[in-house]
Tab-separated table of C-alpha atoms in Angstrom:
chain	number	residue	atom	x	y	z
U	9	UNK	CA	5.968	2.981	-9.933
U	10	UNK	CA	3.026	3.881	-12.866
U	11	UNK	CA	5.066	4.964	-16.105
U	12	UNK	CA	4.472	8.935	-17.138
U	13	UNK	CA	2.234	7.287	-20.149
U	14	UNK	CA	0.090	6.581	-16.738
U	15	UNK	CA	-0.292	9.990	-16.119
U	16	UNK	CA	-3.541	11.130	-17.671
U	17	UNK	CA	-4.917	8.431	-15.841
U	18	UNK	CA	-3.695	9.555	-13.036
U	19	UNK	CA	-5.473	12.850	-13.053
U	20	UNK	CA	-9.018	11.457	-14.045
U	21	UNK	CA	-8.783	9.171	-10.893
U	22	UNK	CA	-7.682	12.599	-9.012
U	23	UNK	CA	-10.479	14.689	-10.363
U	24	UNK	CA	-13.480	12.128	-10.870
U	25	UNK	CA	-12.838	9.612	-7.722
U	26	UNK	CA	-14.375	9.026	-4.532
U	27	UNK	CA	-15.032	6.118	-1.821
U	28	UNK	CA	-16.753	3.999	-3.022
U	29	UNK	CA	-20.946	3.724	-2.458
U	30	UNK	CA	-21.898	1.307	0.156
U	31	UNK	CA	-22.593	1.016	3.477
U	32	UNK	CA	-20.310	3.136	5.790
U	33	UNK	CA	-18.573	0.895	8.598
U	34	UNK	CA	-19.544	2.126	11.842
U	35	UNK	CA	-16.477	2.207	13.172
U	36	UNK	CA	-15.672	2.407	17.044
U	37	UNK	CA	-13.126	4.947	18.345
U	38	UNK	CA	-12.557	7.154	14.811
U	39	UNK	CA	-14.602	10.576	14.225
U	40	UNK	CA	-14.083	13.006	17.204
U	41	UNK	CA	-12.319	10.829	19.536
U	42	UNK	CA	-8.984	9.554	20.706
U	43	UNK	CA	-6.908	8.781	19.242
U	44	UNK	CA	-6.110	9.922	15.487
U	45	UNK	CA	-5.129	7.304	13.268
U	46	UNK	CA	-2.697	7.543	10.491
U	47	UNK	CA	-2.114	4.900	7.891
U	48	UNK	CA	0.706	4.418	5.492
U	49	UNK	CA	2.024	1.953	3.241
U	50	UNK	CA	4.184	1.012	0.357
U	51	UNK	CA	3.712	-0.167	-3.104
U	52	UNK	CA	5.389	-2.783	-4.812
U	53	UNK	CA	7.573	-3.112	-2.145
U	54	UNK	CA	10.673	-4.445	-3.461
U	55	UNK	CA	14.204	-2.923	-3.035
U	56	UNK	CA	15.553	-4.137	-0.394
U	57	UNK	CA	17.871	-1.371	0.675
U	58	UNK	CA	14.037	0.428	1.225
U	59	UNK	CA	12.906	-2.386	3.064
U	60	UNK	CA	16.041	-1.980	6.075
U	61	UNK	CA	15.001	2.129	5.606
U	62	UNK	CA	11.267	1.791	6.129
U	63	UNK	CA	11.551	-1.123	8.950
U	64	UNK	CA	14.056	1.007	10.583
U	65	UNK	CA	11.729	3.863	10.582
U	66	UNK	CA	8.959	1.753	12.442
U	67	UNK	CA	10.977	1.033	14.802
U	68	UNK	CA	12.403	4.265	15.763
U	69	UNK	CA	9.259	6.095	15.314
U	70	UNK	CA	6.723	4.053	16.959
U	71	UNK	CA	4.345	2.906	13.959
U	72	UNK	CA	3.304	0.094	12.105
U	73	UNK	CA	3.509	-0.072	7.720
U	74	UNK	CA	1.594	-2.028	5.596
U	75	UNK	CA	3.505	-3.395	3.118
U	76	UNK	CA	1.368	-3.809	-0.345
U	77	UNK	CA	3.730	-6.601	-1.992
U	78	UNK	CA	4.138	-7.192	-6.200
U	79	UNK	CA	4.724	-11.323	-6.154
U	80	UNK	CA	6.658	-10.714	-9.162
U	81	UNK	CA	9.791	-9.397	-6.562
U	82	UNK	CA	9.591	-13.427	-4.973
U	83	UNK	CA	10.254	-14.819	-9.131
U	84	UNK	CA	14.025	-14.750	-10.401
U	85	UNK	CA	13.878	-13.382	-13.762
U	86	UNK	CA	14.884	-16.828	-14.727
U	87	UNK	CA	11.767	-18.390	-13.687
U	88	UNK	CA	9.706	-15.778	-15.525
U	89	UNK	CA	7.859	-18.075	-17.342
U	90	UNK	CA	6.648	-19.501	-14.547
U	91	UNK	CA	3.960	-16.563	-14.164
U	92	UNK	CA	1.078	-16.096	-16.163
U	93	UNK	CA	-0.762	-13.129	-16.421
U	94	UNK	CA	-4.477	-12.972	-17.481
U	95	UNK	CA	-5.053	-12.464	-21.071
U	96	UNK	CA	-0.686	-12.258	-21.312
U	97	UNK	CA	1.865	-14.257	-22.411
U	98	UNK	CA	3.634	-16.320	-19.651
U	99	UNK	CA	6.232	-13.995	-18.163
U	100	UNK	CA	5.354	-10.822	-18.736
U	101	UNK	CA	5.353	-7.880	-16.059
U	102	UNK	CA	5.142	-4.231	-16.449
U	103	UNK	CA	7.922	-4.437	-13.407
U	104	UNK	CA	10.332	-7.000	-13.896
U	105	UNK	CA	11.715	-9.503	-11.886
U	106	UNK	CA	13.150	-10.353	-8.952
U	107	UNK	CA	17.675	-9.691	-9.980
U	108	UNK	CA	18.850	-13.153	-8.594
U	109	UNK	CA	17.895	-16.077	-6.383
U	110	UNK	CA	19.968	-14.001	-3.634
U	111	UNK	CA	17.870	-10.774	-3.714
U	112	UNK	CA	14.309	-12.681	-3.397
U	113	UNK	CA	16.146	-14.777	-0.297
U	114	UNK	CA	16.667	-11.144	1.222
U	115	UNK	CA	13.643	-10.350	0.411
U	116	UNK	CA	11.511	-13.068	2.002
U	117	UNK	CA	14.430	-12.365	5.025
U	118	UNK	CA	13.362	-9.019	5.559
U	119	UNK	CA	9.204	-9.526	4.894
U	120	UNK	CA	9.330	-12.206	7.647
U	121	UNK	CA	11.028	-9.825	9.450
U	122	UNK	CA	8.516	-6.915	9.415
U	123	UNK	CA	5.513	-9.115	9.612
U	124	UNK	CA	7.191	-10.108	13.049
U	125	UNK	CA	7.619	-6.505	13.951
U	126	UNK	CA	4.421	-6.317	13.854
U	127	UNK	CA	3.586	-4.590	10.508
U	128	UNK	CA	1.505	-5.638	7.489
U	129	UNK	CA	2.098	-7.665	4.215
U	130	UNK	CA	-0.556	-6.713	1.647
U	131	UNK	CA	-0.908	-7.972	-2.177
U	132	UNK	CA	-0.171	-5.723	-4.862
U	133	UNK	CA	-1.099	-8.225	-7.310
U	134	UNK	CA	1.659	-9.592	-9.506
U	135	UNK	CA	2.873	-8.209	-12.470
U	136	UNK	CA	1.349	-5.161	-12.059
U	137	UNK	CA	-0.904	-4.350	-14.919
U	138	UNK	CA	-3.906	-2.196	-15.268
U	139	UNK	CA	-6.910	-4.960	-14.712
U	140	UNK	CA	-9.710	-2.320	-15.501
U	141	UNK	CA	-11.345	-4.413	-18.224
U	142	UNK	CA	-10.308	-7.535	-16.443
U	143	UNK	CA	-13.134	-9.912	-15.552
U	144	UNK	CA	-13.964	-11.371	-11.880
U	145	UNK	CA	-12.809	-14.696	-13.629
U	146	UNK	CA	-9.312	-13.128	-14.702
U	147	UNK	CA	-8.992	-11.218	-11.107
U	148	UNK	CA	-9.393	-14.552	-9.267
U	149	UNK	CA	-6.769	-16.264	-11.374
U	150	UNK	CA	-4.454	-13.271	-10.740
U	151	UNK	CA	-5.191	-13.731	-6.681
U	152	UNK	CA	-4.715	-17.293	-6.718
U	153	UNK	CA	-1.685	-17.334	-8.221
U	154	UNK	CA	-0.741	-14.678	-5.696
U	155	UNK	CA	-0.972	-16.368	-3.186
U	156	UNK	CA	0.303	-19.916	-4.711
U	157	UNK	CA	3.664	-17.725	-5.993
U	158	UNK	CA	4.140	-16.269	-2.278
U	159	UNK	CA	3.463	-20.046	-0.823
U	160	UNK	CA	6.244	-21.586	-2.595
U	161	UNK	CA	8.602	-18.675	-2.624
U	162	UNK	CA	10.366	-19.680	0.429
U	163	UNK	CA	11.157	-23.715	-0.201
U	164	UNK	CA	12.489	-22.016	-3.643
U	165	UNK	CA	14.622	-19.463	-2.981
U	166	UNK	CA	14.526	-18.933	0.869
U	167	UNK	CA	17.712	-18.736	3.451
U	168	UNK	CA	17.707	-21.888	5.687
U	169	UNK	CA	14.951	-23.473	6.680
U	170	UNK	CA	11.304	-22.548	5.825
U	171	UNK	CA	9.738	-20.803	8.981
U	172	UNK	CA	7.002	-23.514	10.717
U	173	UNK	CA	3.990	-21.054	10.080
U	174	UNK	CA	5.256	-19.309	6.324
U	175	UNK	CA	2.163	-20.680	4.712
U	176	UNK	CA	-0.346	-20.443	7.507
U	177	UNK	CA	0.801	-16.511	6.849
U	178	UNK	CA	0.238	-16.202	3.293
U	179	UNK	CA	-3.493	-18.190	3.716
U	180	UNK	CA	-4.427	-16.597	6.992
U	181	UNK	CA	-2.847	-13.040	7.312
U	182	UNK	CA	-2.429	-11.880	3.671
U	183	UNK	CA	-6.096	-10.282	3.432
U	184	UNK	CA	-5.521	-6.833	2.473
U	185	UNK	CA	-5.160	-5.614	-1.447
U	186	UNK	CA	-4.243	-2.525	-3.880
U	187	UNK	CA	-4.871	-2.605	-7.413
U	188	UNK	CA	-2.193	-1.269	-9.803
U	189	UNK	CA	-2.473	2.567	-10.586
U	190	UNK	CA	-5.481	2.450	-8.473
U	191	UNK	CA	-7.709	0.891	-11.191
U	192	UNK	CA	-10.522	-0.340	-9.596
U	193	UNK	CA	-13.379	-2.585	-11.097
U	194	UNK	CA	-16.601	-3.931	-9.551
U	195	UNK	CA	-15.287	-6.916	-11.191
U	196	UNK	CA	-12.144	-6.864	-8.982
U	197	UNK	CA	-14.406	-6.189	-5.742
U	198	UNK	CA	-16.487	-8.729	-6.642
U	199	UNK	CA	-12.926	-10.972	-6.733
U	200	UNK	CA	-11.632	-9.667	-3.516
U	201	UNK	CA	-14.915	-10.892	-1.859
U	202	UNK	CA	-14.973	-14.359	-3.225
U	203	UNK	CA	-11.586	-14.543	-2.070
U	204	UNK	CA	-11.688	-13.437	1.949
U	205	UNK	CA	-10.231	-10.921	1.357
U	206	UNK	CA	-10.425	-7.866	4.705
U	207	UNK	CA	-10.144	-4.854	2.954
U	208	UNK	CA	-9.274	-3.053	-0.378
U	209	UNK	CA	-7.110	0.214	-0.369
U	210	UNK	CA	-7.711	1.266	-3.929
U	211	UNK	CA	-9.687	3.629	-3.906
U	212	UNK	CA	-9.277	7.957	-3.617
U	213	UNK	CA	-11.152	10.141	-1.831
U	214	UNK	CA	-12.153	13.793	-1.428
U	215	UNK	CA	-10.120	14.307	1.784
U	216	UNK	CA	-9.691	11.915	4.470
U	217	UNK	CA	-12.545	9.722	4.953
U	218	UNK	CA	-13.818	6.390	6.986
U	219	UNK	CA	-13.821	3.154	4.889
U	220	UNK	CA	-16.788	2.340	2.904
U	221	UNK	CA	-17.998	-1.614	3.819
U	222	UNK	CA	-20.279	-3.647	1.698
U	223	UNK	CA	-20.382	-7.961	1.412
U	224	UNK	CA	-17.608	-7.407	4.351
U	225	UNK	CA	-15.292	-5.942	2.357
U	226	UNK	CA	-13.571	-2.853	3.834
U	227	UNK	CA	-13.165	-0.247	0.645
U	228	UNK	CA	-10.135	2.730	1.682
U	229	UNK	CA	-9.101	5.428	-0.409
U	230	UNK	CA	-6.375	7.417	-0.311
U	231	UNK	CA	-7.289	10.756	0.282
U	232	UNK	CA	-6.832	13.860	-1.748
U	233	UNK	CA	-4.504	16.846	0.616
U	234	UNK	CA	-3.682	20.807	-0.229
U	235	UNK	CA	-0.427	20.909	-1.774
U	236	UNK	CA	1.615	23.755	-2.817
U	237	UNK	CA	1.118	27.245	-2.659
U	238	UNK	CA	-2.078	27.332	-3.987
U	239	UNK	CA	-3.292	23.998	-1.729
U	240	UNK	CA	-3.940	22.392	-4.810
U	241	UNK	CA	-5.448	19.199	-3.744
U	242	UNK	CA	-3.412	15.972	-4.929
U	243	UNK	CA	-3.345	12.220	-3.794
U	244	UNK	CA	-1.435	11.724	-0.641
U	245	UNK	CA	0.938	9.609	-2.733
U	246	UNK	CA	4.482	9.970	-3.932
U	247	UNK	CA	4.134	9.450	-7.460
U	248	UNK	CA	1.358	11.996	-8.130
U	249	UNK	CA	3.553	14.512	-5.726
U	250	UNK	CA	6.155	13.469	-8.384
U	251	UNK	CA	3.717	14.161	-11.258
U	252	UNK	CA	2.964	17.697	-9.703
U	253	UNK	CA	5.931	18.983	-8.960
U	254	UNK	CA	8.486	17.975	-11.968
U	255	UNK	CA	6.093	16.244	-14.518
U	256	UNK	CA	7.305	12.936	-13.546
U	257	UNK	CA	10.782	13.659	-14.574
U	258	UNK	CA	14.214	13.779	-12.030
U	259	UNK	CA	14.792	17.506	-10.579
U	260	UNK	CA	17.422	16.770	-8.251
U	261	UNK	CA	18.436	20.656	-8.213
U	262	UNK	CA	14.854	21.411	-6.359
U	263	UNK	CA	15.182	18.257	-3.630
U	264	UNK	CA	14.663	20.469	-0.697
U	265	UNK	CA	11.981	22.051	-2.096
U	266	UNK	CA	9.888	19.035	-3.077
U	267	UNK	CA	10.511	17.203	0.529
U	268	UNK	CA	9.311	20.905	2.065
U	269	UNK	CA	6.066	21.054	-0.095
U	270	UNK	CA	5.301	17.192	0.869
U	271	UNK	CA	5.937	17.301	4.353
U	272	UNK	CA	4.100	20.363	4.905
U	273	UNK	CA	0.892	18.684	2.401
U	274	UNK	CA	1.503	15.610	5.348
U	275	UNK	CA	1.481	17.623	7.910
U	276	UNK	CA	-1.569	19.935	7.566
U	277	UNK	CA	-3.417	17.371	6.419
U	278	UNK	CA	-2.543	15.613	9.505
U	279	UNK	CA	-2.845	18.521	11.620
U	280	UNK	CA	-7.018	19.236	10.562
U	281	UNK	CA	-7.493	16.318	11.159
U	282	UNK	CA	-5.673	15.913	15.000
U	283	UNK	CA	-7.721	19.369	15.457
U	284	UNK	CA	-10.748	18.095	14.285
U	285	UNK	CA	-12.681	15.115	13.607
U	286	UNK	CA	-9.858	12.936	13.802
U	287	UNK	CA	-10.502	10.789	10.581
U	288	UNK	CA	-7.708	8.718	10.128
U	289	UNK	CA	-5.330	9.474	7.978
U	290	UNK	CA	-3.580	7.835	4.944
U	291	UNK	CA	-0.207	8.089	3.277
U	292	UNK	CA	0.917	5.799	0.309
U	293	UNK	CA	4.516	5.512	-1.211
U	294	UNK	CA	6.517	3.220	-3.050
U	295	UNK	CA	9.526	1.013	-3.014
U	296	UNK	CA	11.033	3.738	-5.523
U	297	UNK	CA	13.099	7.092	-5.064
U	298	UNK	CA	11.365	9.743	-6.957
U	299	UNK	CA	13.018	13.291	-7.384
U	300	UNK	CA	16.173	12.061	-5.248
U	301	UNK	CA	14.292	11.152	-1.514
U	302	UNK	CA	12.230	13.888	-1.166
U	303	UNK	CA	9.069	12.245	-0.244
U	304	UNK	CA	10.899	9.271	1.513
U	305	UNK	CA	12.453	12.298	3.603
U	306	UNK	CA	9.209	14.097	3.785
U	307	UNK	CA	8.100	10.960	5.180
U	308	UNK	CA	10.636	10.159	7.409
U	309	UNK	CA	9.954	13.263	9.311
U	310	UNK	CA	6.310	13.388	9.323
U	311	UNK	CA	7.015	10.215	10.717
U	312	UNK	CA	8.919	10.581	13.512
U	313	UNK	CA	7.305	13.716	14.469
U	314	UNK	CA	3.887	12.293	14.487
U	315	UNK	CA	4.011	8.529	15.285
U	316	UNK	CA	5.481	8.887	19.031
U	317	UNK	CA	2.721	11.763	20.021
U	318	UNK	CA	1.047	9.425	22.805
U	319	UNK	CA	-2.391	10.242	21.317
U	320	UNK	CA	-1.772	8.432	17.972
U	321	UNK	CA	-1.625	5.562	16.262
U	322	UNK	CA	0.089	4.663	13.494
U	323	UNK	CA	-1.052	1.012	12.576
U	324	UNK	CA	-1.447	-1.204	9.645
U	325	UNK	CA	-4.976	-1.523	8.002
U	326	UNK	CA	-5.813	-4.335	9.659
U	327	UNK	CA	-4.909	-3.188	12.919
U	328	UNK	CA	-7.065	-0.126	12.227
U	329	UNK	CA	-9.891	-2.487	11.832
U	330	UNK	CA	-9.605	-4.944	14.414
U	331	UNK	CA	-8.643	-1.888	16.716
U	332	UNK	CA	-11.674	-0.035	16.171
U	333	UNK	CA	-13.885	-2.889	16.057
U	334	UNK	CA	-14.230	-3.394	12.428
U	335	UNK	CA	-13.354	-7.021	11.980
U	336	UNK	CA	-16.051	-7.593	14.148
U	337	UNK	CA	-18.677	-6.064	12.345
U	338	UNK	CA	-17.193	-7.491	9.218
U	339	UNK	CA	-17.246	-10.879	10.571
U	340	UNK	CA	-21.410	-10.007	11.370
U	341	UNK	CA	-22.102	-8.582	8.079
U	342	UNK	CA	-20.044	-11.697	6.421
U	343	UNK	CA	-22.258	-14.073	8.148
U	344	UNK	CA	-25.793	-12.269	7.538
U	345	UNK	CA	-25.233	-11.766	4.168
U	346	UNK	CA	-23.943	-15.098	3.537
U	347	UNK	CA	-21.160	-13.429	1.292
């Protein structure tokens, strides 16, 4: 979860971002037909007590997550020096380290788990610093050792033995990415396209919008949703709910009241959308409690509400893609451009 000290930065990404420029995928089966997609996913992604609640909630409600992963969560703080940041000493994270050799074992338990149930595992980087002024050089190192950390994670701390396809995953399937706080760079889209990767979800946009593809990289943003009684817009995202509604500080007397506000800033936001142009829809959270549960509440029931209406889907990104034809038309644009 960003720090309060995060927050101004937090509003100028709500007040000056957008998608990104670039050439808008031409996606089949999205604006003004069935069905509406909605797509939500979780930062950081490591308490494992949120983990059993959010793969529970699939599964009762019908939907898909993706999963945006910090690698940090697969390191015992013991090891810490075994990650190095760009520009950082070794061992240093702006979010910890995995407790004990037991909790990253449960970890990698229930992250096998999900990806078999059919949902997504994303990067979230590492350690999870701001890389605005990072170069393409210092983003690649960062990726790279993603990937290397979530390679070896198993054989080091794992439960038994090592599923037969754990690495094939973490090459093959581990394609999507979210920056920290949002920050992004060209030099970081420049890295996420040397690297493979499918699709980057860090950006924010004016409402709910279609990704933005360019070098056959899918760019996302989280959209910006009337909140409150003014319909305030604000980042379909827990945290900046959090910053609106108590300054980013605990209000545990006003819990009902926050989970209201979100779920009804969900739901209408949903709801002109399902009535409309059917854009699909995006929802981001993290692997923290904020103000009690409210927005993991809020979720929950937007959830389960929305998820098992026969007419939607609620699918990871890369199921969004592939589903409305995108990964084909990546996999063109990849090859003509020679990217």
């Amino acid at each position: 979860m960003p720090s309060a000290s995060r927050l101004a930065a937090t509003l100028i990404i709500l007040a000056s971002s957008t998608a990104a420029p670039a050439e808008e995928a031409q996606l089949r089966g999205t604006i003004g037909t069935q069905p509406q997609y909605v797509l939500i996913s979780f930062d950081n992604a490591g308490n494992n007590d949120l983990w059993d609640r959010s793969r529970a909630l699939a599964q009762r409600s019908n939907a898909k997550f993706t999963y945006f992963l910090s690698c940090v969560f697969l390191i015992d703080r013991k090891d810490r020096k075994s990650y190095q940041p760009p520009s950082m000493g070794a061992g240093r994270s702006n979010i910890g380290f995995a407790a004990s050799r037991e909790d990253i074992a449960l970890r990698l338990d229930n992250i096998w788990r999900a990806r078999n149930e059919g949902n997504e595992i994303a990067s979230h980087a590492c350690g999870h610093f701001d890389g605005k002024d990072w170069s393409k050089a210092q983003w690649e190192t960062e990726l790279v050792t993603y990937k290397s950390v979530l390679r070896d994670a198993w054989a080091r701390y794992g439960h038994g033995a090592e599923p037969a396809d754990w690495k094939s995953f973490v090459d093959g399937e581990i394609r999507g990415f979210r920056a920290p706080y949002l920050s992004e760079s060209p030099a970081l889209i420049a890295a996420l396209k040397a690297q493979d990767y499918l699709y980057d979800g860090s950006g924010v946009s004016r409402g709910p919008a279609l990704p933005q593809r360019s070098g056959g990289l899918y760019r996302f943003g989280l959209p910006t949703i009337p909140e409150g009684p003014k319909d305030r817009p604000v980042i379909a995202m827990d945290y900046n709910l959090f910053v609106r509604h108590s300054g980013g500080f605990e209000r545990k007397d006003h819990l009902g009241e926050f989970e209201n506000r979100a779920y009804a800033a969900f739901k209408g936001a949903f709801e002109r959308q399902y009535d409309g142009k059917r854009i699909p829809f995006q929802i981001g959270l993290h692997f923290t409690l904020m103000n009690g549960d409210a927005y993991w509440r809020a979720l929950e029931r937007f959830t389960q509400e929305v998820c098992v209406k026969p007419d939607v889907r609620c699918v990871t990104y890369s199921d969004y893609i592939r589903e409305t034809g995108g990964i084909a038309s990546a996999a063109a644009h990849h090859s003509q451009s020679g990217i």
